[in-house]
Amino acid sequence: MTDTTETHEHGHDHDTPQQQGAISDFGIDTTSMSTGEAVRDYWARVRGGELGSLPALLGLVVLLIVFSSLSDTFFTLGNLANLLQQGASITIIAMGLVFVLLLGEIDLSAGTASGVTAAVMALHLIHNGNLLGGMGDTVFYVFCGLLVLAIVLSALMKIWAGTALSAVALIIAAVGIPANAWLEMLLAVCVGAAIGSITGFLVARVGIPSFVVTLALFLVWNGVVLQFIGQGGTLGLRDDTIFNVANGNLNFVGSWALFVIAVGGYAAIVLTRHFSRLRKGLVAQPTSLVLAKIGALALLAAVITYALSLNRAPSNLVIIEGVPYVVPVVLVLLVIGTFVLDRTSYGRHIYAVGGNKEAARRAGINVERIRMSVFVIASSAAAIGAIVYSSKVGSVDPNAGGGNTLLLSVGAAVIGGTSLFGGKGRLRDAVIGGAVLAIIQNGMGLLKQPAAVVFIVTGLVLLLAASVDALSRRRAANAAR
């Protein structure tokens, strides 16, 4: 509790530590604070260094104002849909990296690992399931050997999800199941889990620093992609289902059904939890603020859904309307990941290890298993990001996952508010940070700025976010003394 909160503790001097720790955002004991007092309490905690995603949200607003004033096409319907599709792959990879960053670790290989999964997916599709013919004998047997290694390592550490997914990848590769779009995407995710199992084992059990391991694997996976595709080669993804992942849209009914499910589900969960806490006499947010947040989200979602439901094709001969498919993909991953981090013991263990590894170990948490598991999650998410990106461009080339893919993904998580020091961050941070970077890339492109300027601006934004993180942690530490 901050000092401001303590001045209002008239009637709840004996709150338990669990009740006090539950206070977040505008959270208060509603029996002793009004909405106005809650807002002042929140402002006091912001001044104390608990910024969360506030800087990124403010930056998002500023960017929207700047680019909309400088470009007449920035707020057009076509560009709005393009923004969502452009930023989806980076956002998804960043969501996986949040799990790694929460432990104070780093995964520099996430980008090129995503390239490996995309290349395997493309090879399996093009050669109708015959990876042996697509890779060649030696490369294929080494590939299968690595999948077996991933199965053994993940089983040894009792990461059963990694074991199962790696085994599925091995079966698909060894049996030579005929190509199918859904099978290809499953194969990509399974290969991503296998990569994460190997990476996580080297970090957690062998004890090599994550920076060193993932830097080495960054180079290794880059070479693997080149081996799979060949210098100057390109693997085309000629499949309508894969193409539609990033380029297709829900129809009118589907778009509004998504709105009802998303907003209604959020409202139901938040209100159920809120009134349950009130009935039990636990710490809860003011009901007025809860309703205000739900209303604001519903209004924003309704406006976006309505806009995307209109025909945005440049010609009247073609109809392009509806919410892009990538939006429900990101929302599903966000809901699942947030539930895991906020409502499961596994998620609490991640925060515990990230906050104080030794204390978590003494509390009985299997630190090595937690450390390994987050790399499995990160690489699996990288594979999903690779599917979206490959769908967007329609092919896989030797540069897949290279370039600035990793830098933008890490940047999205950090800009959104996830701490590089571990123990602080939410999955929504990656979504907010991804939106910031997507707007920068899109807006600078509309203004026809050269790549040099785009890189400089993006780097400065990332540096600013890291600086805010470091300063806020220092301020919070000083306020706690």
mmCIF file of C-alpha atoms in Angstrom, residues 117-429:
data_model
loop_
_atom_site.group_PDB
_atom_site.id
_atom_site.type_symbol
_atom_site.label_atom_id
_atom_site.label_comp_id
_atom_site.label_asym_id
_atom_site.label_seq_id
_atom_site.Cartn_x
_atom_site.Cartn_y
_atom_site.Cartn_z
ATOM 1 C CA THR A 117 9.197 -22.863 -38.174
ATOM 2 C CA ALA A 118 7.992 -20.949 -41.243
ATOM 3 C CA ALA A 119 10.535 -22.710 -43.464
ATOM 4 C CA VAL A 120 9.533 -26.168 -42.181
ATOM 5 C CA MET A 121 5.873 -25.315 -42.733
ATOM 6 C CA ALA A 122 6.566 -24.168 -46.299
ATOM 7 C CA LEU A 123 8.721 -27.202 -47.130
ATOM 8 C CA HIS A 124 6.068 -29.606 -45.864
ATOM 9 C CA LEU A 125 3.379 -27.812 -47.883
ATOM 10 C CA ILE A 126 5.348 -27.574 -51.127
ATOM 11 C CA HIS A 127 6.568 -31.185 -51.044
ATOM 12 C CA ASN A 128 3.137 -32.535 -49.978
ATOM 13 C CA GLY A 129 4.407 -33.857 -46.662
ATOM 14 C CA ASN A 130 7.691 -35.287 -47.953
ATOM 15 C CA LEU A 131 10.205 -33.453 -45.764
ATOM 16 C CA LEU A 132 12.833 -36.077 -46.564
ATOM 17 C CA GLY A 133 12.703 -35.091 -50.218
ATOM 18 C CA GLY A 134 12.518 -31.402 -49.392
ATOM 19 C CA MET A 135 15.434 -31.310 -46.960
ATOM 20 C CA GLY A 136 17.673 -34.091 -48.236
ATOM 21 C CA ASP A 137 18.726 -37.190 -46.308
ATOM 22 C CA THR A 138 21.367 -35.734 -43.979
ATOM 23 C CA VAL A 139 19.481 -32.566 -43.069
ATOM 24 C CA PHE A 140 16.238 -34.510 -42.534
ATOM 25 C CA TYR A 141 17.840 -37.011 -40.157
ATOM 26 C CA VAL A 142 19.538 -34.229 -38.187
ATOM 27 C CA PHE A 143 16.195 -32.414 -38.001
ATOM 28 C CA CYS A 144 14.440 -35.527 -36.672
ATOM 29 C CA GLY A 145 17.303 -36.079 -34.235
ATOM 30 C CA LEU A 146 16.798 -32.584 -32.819
ATOM 31 C CA LEU A 147 13.095 -33.312 -32.387
ATOM 32 C CA VAL A 148 13.959 -36.491 -30.468
ATOM 33 C CA LEU A 149 16.388 -34.478 -28.334
ATOM 34 C CA ALA A 150 13.644 -31.944 -27.584
ATOM 35 C CA ILE A 151 11.298 -34.756 -26.537
ATOM 36 C CA VAL A 152 13.897 -36.216 -24.157
ATOM 37 C CA LEU A 153 14.904 -32.868 -22.640
ATOM 38 C CA SER A 154 11.345 -31.646 -22.072
ATOM 39 C CA ALA A 155 10.350 -35.022 -20.580
ATOM 40 C CA LEU A 156 13.384 -34.924 -18.292
ATOM 41 C CA MET A 157 12.262 -31.530 -16.991
ATOM 42 C CA LYS A 158 8.591 -32.607 -16.927
ATOM 43 C CA ILE A 159 7.530 -29.958 -19.438
ATOM 44 C CA TRP A 160 4.796 -32.198 -20.796
ATOM 45 C CA ALA A 161 3.435 -29.673 -23.282
ATOM 46 C CA GLY A 162 6.878 -29.421 -24.855
ATOM 47 C CA THR A 163 7.160 -33.215 -24.914
ATOM 48 C CA ALA A 164 3.786 -33.695 -26.577
ATOM 49 C CA LEU A 165 4.223 -30.971 -29.194
ATOM 50 C CA SER A 166 7.746 -32.103 -30.079
ATOM 51 C CA ALA A 167 6.459 -35.672 -30.459
ATOM 52 C CA VAL A 168 3.681 -34.478 -32.787
ATOM 53 C CA ALA A 169 6.259 -32.673 -34.931
ATOM 54 C CA LEU A 170 8.354 -35.831 -35.132
ATOM 55 C CA ILE A 171 5.354 -37.943 -36.142
ATOM 56 C CA ILE A 172 4.278 -35.499 -38.858
ATOM 57 C CA ALA A 173 7.826 -35.305 -40.220
ATOM 58 C CA ALA A 174 8.622 -39.024 -40.056
ATOM 59 C CA VAL A 175 5.310 -40.411 -41.324
ATOM 60 C CA GLY A 176 5.081 -37.991 -44.232
ATOM 61 C CA ILE A 177 1.433 -37.047 -43.769
ATOM 62 C CA PRO A 178 0.086 -35.326 -46.920
ATOM 63 C CA ALA A 179 0.002 -31.551 -46.884
ATOM 64 C CA ASN A 180 -2.937 -29.771 -45.297
ATOM 65 C CA ALA A 181 -3.079 -26.117 -44.300
ATOM 66 C CA TRP A 182 -4.138 -26.794 -40.700
ATOM 67 C CA LEU A 183 -1.540 -29.534 -40.404
ATOM 68 C CA GLU A 184 1.187 -27.185 -41.646
ATOM 69 C CA MET A 185 0.309 -24.590 -39.023
ATOM 70 C CA LEU A 186 0.242 -27.255 -36.310
ATOM 71 C CA LEU A 187 3.654 -28.476 -37.482
ATOM 72 C CA ALA A 188 5.059 -24.952 -37.240
ATOM 73 C CA VAL A 189 3.861 -24.524 -33.641
ATOM 74 C CA CYS A 190 5.178 -27.979 -32.666
ATOM 75 C CA VAL A 191 8.596 -27.227 -34.144
ATOM 76 C CA GLY A 192 8.564 -23.948 -32.215
ATOM 77 C CA ALA A 193 7.896 -25.834 -28.978
ATOM 78 C CA ALA A 194 10.795 -28.201 -29.756
ATOM 79 C CA ILE A 195 13.128 -25.249 -30.314
ATOM 80 C CA GLY A 196 11.990 -23.711 -27.031
ATOM 81 C CA SER A 197 12.623 -27.003 -25.200
ATOM 82 C CA ILE A 198 16.243 -27.079 -26.367
ATOM 83 C CA THR A 199 16.780 -23.394 -25.621
ATOM 84 C CA GLY A 200 15.150 -23.602 -22.197
ATOM 85 C CA PHE A 201 17.138 -26.669 -21.170
ATOM 86 C CA LEU A 202 20.444 -24.988 -21.988
ATOM 87 C CA VAL A 203 19.445 -21.962 -19.906
ATOM 88 C CA ALA A 204 17.673 -23.634 -16.980
ATOM 89 C CA ARG A 205 19.487 -26.931 -16.461
ATOM 90 C CA VAL A 206 22.916 -26.418 -18.053
ATOM 91 C CA GLY A 207 23.092 -22.918 -16.595
ATOM 92 C CA ILE A 208 24.331 -20.952 -19.601
ATOM 93 C CA PRO A 209 23.172 -17.306 -19.479
ATOM 94 C CA SER A 210 20.153 -16.778 -21.695
ATOM 95 C CA PHE A 211 21.880 -13.937 -23.536
ATOM 96 C CA VAL A 212 24.729 -16.229 -24.622
ATOM 97 C CA VAL A 213 22.523 -19.221 -25.472
ATOM 98 C CA THR A 214 20.022 -17.282 -27.521
ATOM 99 C CA LEU A 215 22.678 -15.190 -29.260
ATOM 100 C CA ALA A 216 24.370 -18.410 -30.389
ATOM 101 C CA LEU A 217 21.064 -19.932 -31.438
ATOM 102 C CA PHE A 218 20.176 -16.738 -33.297
ATOM 103 C CA LEU A 219 23.084 -17.498 -35.603
ATOM 104 C CA VAL A 220 22.346 -21.246 -35.695
ATOM 105 C CA TRP A 221 18.695 -20.857 -36.675
ATOM 106 C CA ASN A 222 19.613 -18.219 -39.219
ATOM 107 C CA GLY A 223 21.898 -20.773 -40.842
ATOM 108 C CA VAL A 224 19.210 -23.450 -40.637
ATOM 109 C CA VAL A 225 16.717 -21.246 -42.500
ATOM 110 C CA LEU A 226 19.332 -20.633 -45.187
ATOM 111 C CA GLN A 227 19.986 -24.378 -45.398
ATOM 112 C CA PHE A 228 16.301 -25.176 -45.759
ATOM 113 C CA ILE A 229 15.554 -22.556 -48.409
ATOM 114 C CA GLY A 230 18.864 -21.959 -50.144
ATOM 115 C CA GLN A 231 20.671 -18.740 -50.965
ATOM 116 C CA GLY A 232 18.353 -16.496 -52.950
ATOM 117 C CA GLY A 233 15.520 -19.017 -52.877
ATOM 118 C CA THR A 234 11.879 -18.459 -51.959
ATOM 119 C CA LEU A 235 9.195 -20.902 -50.861
ATOM 120 C CA GLY A 236 5.744 -19.804 -51.982
ATOM 121 C CA LEU A 237 2.696 -20.508 -49.810
ATOM 122 C CA ARG A 238 -0.013 -21.164 -52.386
ATOM 123 C CA ASP A 239 -2.830 -22.130 -50.084
ATOM 124 C CA ASP A 240 -6.023 -20.145 -49.550
ATOM 125 C CA THR A 241 -6.387 -21.096 -45.884
ATOM 126 C CA ILE A 242 -2.862 -19.995 -44.977
ATOM 127 C CA PHE A 243 -3.245 -16.862 -47.120
ATOM 128 C CA ASN A 244 -6.430 -15.871 -45.304
ATOM 129 C CA VAL A 245 -4.818 -16.032 -41.844
ATOM 130 C CA ALA A 246 -3.378 -12.527 -42.290
ATOM 131 C CA ASN A 247 -5.274 -11.307 -45.352
ATOM 132 C CA GLY A 248 -8.813 -12.591 -44.822
ATOM 133 C CA ASN A 249 -11.666 -10.943 -42.947
ATOM 134 C CA LEU A 250 -14.701 -11.995 -40.967
ATOM 135 C CA ASN A 251 -18.024 -11.268 -42.641
ATOM 136 C CA PHE A 252 -20.445 -8.649 -41.314
ATOM 137 C CA VAL A 253 -22.218 -11.049 -38.956
ATOM 138 C CA GLY A 254 -18.956 -12.583 -37.786
ATOM 139 C CA SER A 255 -17.473 -9.150 -37.041
ATOM 140 C CA TRP A 256 -20.349 -8.133 -34.797
ATOM 141 C CA ALA A 257 -20.485 -11.585 -33.230
ATOM 142 C CA LEU A 258 -16.831 -11.114 -32.285
ATOM 143 C CA PHE A 259 -17.734 -7.734 -30.756
ATOM 144 C CA VAL A 260 -20.509 -9.260 -28.656
ATOM 145 C CA ILE A 261 -18.372 -12.189 -27.504
ATOM 146 C CA ALA A 262 -15.310 -10.078 -26.712
ATOM 147 C CA VAL A 263 -17.023 -7.181 -24.939
ATOM 148 C CA GLY A 264 -19.716 -9.337 -23.346
ATOM 149 C CA GLY A 265 -17.172 -11.855 -22.128
ATOM 150 C CA TYR A 266 -14.949 -9.135 -20.691
ATOM 151 C CA ALA A 267 -17.887 -7.470 -18.945
ATOM 152 C CA ALA A 268 -19.163 -10.757 -17.541
ATOM 153 C CA ILE A 269 -15.774 -11.767 -16.158
ATOM 154 C CA VAL A 270 -14.974 -8.356 -14.671
ATOM 155 C CA LEU A 271 -18.407 -7.811 -13.119
ATOM 156 C CA THR A 272 -18.642 -11.370 -11.759
ATOM 157 C CA ARG A 273 -15.253 -11.027 -10.102
ATOM 158 C CA HIS A 274 -16.071 -7.524 -8.849
ATOM 159 C CA PHE A 275 -19.394 -8.359 -7.176
ATOM 160 C CA SER A 276 -18.004 -11.612 -5.820
ATOM 161 C CA ARG A 277 -15.288 -9.669 -4.020
ATOM 162 C CA LEU A 278 -17.835 -7.187 -2.708
ATOM 163 C CA ARG A 279 -20.023 -9.970 -1.308
ATOM 164 C CA LYS A 280 -17.015 -11.505 0.443
ATOM 165 C CA GLY A 281 -15.907 -8.166 1.875
ATOM 166 C CA LEU A 282 -12.608 -8.221 -0.020
ATOM 167 C CA VAL A 283 -10.728 -5.314 -1.564
ATOM 168 C CA ALA A 284 -12.434 -4.230 -4.798
ATOM 169 C CA GLN A 285 -12.454 -1.348 -7.240
ATOM 170 C CA PRO A 286 -15.222 1.271 -7.069
ATOM 171 C CA THR A 287 -18.211 -0.008 -9.043
ATOM 172 C CA SER A 288 -18.477 3.275 -10.946
ATOM 173 C CA LEU A 289 -14.933 2.913 -12.255
ATOM 174 C CA VAL A 290 -15.494 -0.711 -13.220
ATOM 175 C CA LEU A 291 -18.585 0.261 -15.215
ATOM 176 C CA ALA A 292 -16.749 3.217 -16.761
ATOM 177 C CA LYS A 293 -13.915 0.984 -18.000
ATOM 178 C CA ILE A 294 -16.361 -1.532 -19.473
ATOM 179 C CA GLY A 295 -18.331 1.257 -21.159
ATOM 180 C CA ALA A 296 -15.188 2.843 -22.631
ATOM 181 C CA LEU A 297 -14.001 -0.494 -23.999
ATOM 182 C CA ALA A 298 -17.430 -1.270 -25.461
ATOM 183 C CA LEU A 299 -17.626 2.133 -27.150
ATOM 184 C CA LEU A 300 -14.138 1.863 -28.645
ATOM 185 C CA ALA A 301 -14.741 -1.706 -29.844
ATOM 186 C CA ALA A 302 -18.102 -0.735 -31.356
ATOM 187 C CA VAL A 303 -16.583 2.173 -33.290
ATOM 188 C CA ILE A 304 -13.747 0.004 -34.644
ATOM 189 C CA THR A 305 -16.104 -2.853 -35.545
ATOM 190 C CA TYR A 306 -18.496 -0.490 -37.315
ATOM 191 C CA ALA A 307 -15.656 1.112 -39.279
ATOM 192 C CA LEU A 308 -14.184 -2.224 -40.327
ATOM 193 C CA SER A 309 -17.627 -3.513 -41.335
ATOM 194 C CA LEU A 310 -17.823 -0.878 -44.074
ATOM 195 C CA ASN A 311 -16.515 -1.534 -47.578
ATOM 196 C CA ARG A 312 -12.912 -0.300 -47.695
ATOM 197 C CA ALA A 313 -12.037 -1.419 -51.235
ATOM 198 C CA PRO A 314 -10.613 1.365 -53.436
ATOM 199 C CA SER A 315 -12.974 0.287 -56.254
ATOM 200 C CA ASN A 316 -16.718 -0.238 -56.194
ATOM 201 C CA LEU A 317 -16.219 -3.433 -58.206
ATOM 202 C CA VAL A 318 -14.690 -5.181 -55.178
ATOM 203 C CA ILE A 319 -15.995 -5.557 -51.632
ATOM 204 C CA ILE A 320 -13.499 -5.719 -48.771
ATOM 205 C CA GLU A 321 -15.136 -5.507 -45.374
ATOM 206 C CA GLY A 322 -15.083 -7.077 -41.951
ATOM 207 C CA VAL A 323 -12.669 -7.438 -39.045
ATOM 208 C CA PRO A 324 -9.373 -9.108 -40.115
ATOM 209 C CA TYR A 325 -8.911 -12.709 -38.945
ATOM 210 C CA VAL A 326 -5.757 -11.727 -37.066
ATOM 211 C CA VAL A 327 -7.818 -9.745 -34.557
ATOM 212 C CA PRO A 328 -9.581 -12.782 -33.011
ATOM 213 C CA VAL A 329 -6.267 -14.679 -33.169
ATOM 214 C CA VAL A 330 -4.544 -12.012 -31.070
ATOM 215 C CA LEU A 331 -7.546 -11.715 -28.729
ATOM 216 C CA VAL A 332 -7.648 -15.475 -28.080
ATOM 217 C CA LEU A 333 -3.922 -15.561 -27.314
ATOM 218 C CA LEU A 334 -4.307 -12.502 -25.079
ATOM 219 C CA VAL A 335 -7.180 -14.047 -23.107
ATOM 220 C CA ILE A 336 -5.448 -17.402 -22.679
ATOM 221 C CA GLY A 337 -2.103 -15.874 -21.743
ATOM 222 C CA THR A 338 -3.649 -13.385 -19.330
ATOM 223 C CA PHE A 339 -5.642 -16.153 -17.656
ATOM 224 C CA VAL A 340 -2.477 -18.230 -17.259
ATOM 225 C CA LEU A 341 -0.502 -15.370 -15.728
ATOM 226 C CA ASP A 342 -3.247 -13.935 -13.529
ATOM 227 C CA ARG A 343 -5.386 -16.881 -12.469
ATOM 228 C CA THR A 344 -3.136 -19.953 -12.240
ATOM 229 C CA SER A 345 -0.472 -21.059 -9.807
ATOM 230 C CA TYR A 346 1.916 -21.391 -12.757
ATOM 231 C CA GLY A 347 1.484 -17.688 -13.533
ATOM 232 C CA ARG A 348 2.047 -16.740 -9.904
ATOM 233 C CA HIS A 349 5.200 -18.852 -9.898
ATOM 234 C CA ILE A 350 6.486 -16.948 -12.936
ATOM 235 C CA TYR A 351 6.058 -13.626 -11.141
ATOM 236 C CA ALA A 352 7.613 -15.085 -7.987
ATOM 237 C CA VAL A 353 10.701 -16.347 -9.812
ATOM 238 C CA GLY A 354 11.015 -13.079 -11.711
ATOM 239 C CA GLY A 355 10.712 -11.050 -8.524
ATOM 240 C CA ASN A 356 13.183 -13.065 -6.428
ATOM 241 C CA LYS A 357 14.538 -16.343 -7.745
ATOM 242 C CA GLU A 358 16.122 -17.481 -4.502
ATOM 243 C CA ALA A 359 13.038 -16.687 -2.428
ATOM 244 C CA ALA A 360 10.911 -18.612 -4.927
ATOM 245 C CA ARG A 361 13.250 -21.593 -4.667
ATOM 246 C CA ARG A 362 13.015 -21.582 -0.869
ATOM 247 C CA ALA A 363 9.225 -21.417 -1.151
ATOM 248 C CA GLY A 364 9.285 -24.759 -2.958
ATOM 249 C CA ILE A 365 8.904 -23.562 -6.552
ATOM 250 C CA ASN A 366 10.748 -25.601 -9.177
ATOM 251 C CA VAL A 367 12.720 -22.664 -10.565
ATOM 252 C CA GLU A 368 14.489 -24.645 -13.292
ATOM 253 C CA ARG A 369 11.212 -25.979 -14.651
ATOM 254 C CA ILE A 370 9.651 -22.514 -14.682
ATOM 255 C CA ARG A 371 12.690 -21.043 -16.455
ATOM 256 C CA MET A 372 12.648 -23.731 -19.136
ATOM 257 C CA SER A 373 8.896 -23.564 -19.690
ATOM 258 C CA VAL A 374 8.847 -19.866 -20.596
ATOM 259 C CA PHE A 375 11.194 -20.498 -23.524
ATOM 260 C CA VAL A 376 8.835 -23.200 -24.795
ATOM 261 C CA ILE A 377 5.989 -20.679 -24.649
ATOM 262 C CA ALA A 378 8.054 -17.950 -26.327
ATOM 263 C CA SER A 379 9.162 -20.151 -29.244
ATOM 264 C CA SER A 380 5.644 -21.525 -29.733
ATOM 265 C CA ALA A 381 4.291 -17.970 -29.880
ATOM 266 C CA ALA A 382 7.098 -17.082 -32.300
ATOM 267 C CA ALA A 383 5.864 -19.887 -34.552
ATOM 268 C CA ILE A 384 2.340 -18.443 -34.536
ATOM 269 C CA GLY A 385 3.806 -15.040 -35.369
ATOM 270 C CA ALA A 386 5.721 -16.667 -38.236
ATOM 271 C CA ILE A 387 2.500 -18.165 -39.609
ATOM 272 C CA VAL A 388 0.840 -14.739 -39.594
ATOM 273 C CA TYR A 389 3.818 -12.991 -41.209
ATOM 274 C CA SER A 390 4.299 -15.684 -43.855
ATOM 275 C CA SER A 391 0.597 -15.486 -44.629
ATOM 276 C CA LYS A 392 0.858 -11.725 -45.028
ATOM 277 C CA VAL A 393 3.744 -11.837 -47.532
ATOM 278 C CA GLY A 394 2.693 -15.138 -49.130
ATOM 279 C CA SER A 395 6.128 -16.759 -49.033
ATOM 280 C CA VAL A 396 9.156 -17.683 -46.928
ATOM 281 C CA ASP A 397 12.651 -16.508 -47.894
ATOM 282 C CA PRO A 398 16.136 -16.916 -46.348
ATOM 283 C CA ASN A 399 15.641 -13.693 -44.364
ATOM 284 C CA ALA A 400 12.538 -15.043 -42.595
ATOM 285 C CA GLY A 401 12.627 -14.049 -38.942
ATOM 286 C CA GLY A 402 15.825 -12.079 -39.421
ATOM 287 C CA GLY A 403 16.349 -8.378 -39.814
ATOM 288 C CA ASN A 404 14.524 -6.363 -37.176
ATOM 289 C CA THR A 405 11.910 -9.003 -36.276
ATOM 290 C CA LEU A 406 13.434 -9.736 -32.877
ATOM 291 C CA LEU A 407 14.250 -6.119 -32.086
ATOM 292 C CA LEU A 408 10.701 -5.010 -32.784
ATOM 293 C CA SER A 409 9.248 -7.913 -30.797
ATOM 294 C CA VAL A 410 11.339 -7.206 -27.704
ATOM 295 C CA GLY A 411 10.710 -3.518 -28.233
ATOM 296 C CA ALA A 412 6.937 -4.049 -28.306
ATOM 297 C CA ALA A 413 6.983 -5.808 -24.937
ATOM 298 C CA VAL A 414 9.270 -3.232 -23.310
ATOM 299 C CA ILE A 415 7.516 -0.198 -24.786
ATOM 300 C CA GLY A 416 4.207 -1.556 -23.533
ATOM 301 C CA GLY A 417 5.477 -1.630 -19.952
ATOM 302 C CA THR A 418 7.103 -5.035 -19.366
ATOM 303 C CA SER A 419 10.254 -4.599 -17.303
ATOM 304 C CA LEU A 420 13.602 -5.824 -18.587
ATOM 305 C CA PHE A 421 14.546 -6.480 -14.953
ATOM 306 C CA GLY A 422 11.873 -9.147 -14.472
ATOM 307 C CA GLY A 423 8.876 -9.515 -12.178
ATOM 308 C CA LYS A 424 6.750 -6.764 -13.739
ATOM 309 C CA GLY A 425 4.608 -6.898 -16.832
ATOM 310 C CA ARG A 426 1.327 -8.027 -18.343
ATOM 311 C CA LEU A 427 0.484 -9.688 -21.643
ATOM 312 C CA ARG A 428 -1.481 -6.639 -22.690
ATOM 313 C CA ASP A 429 1.824 -4.717 -22.623
#
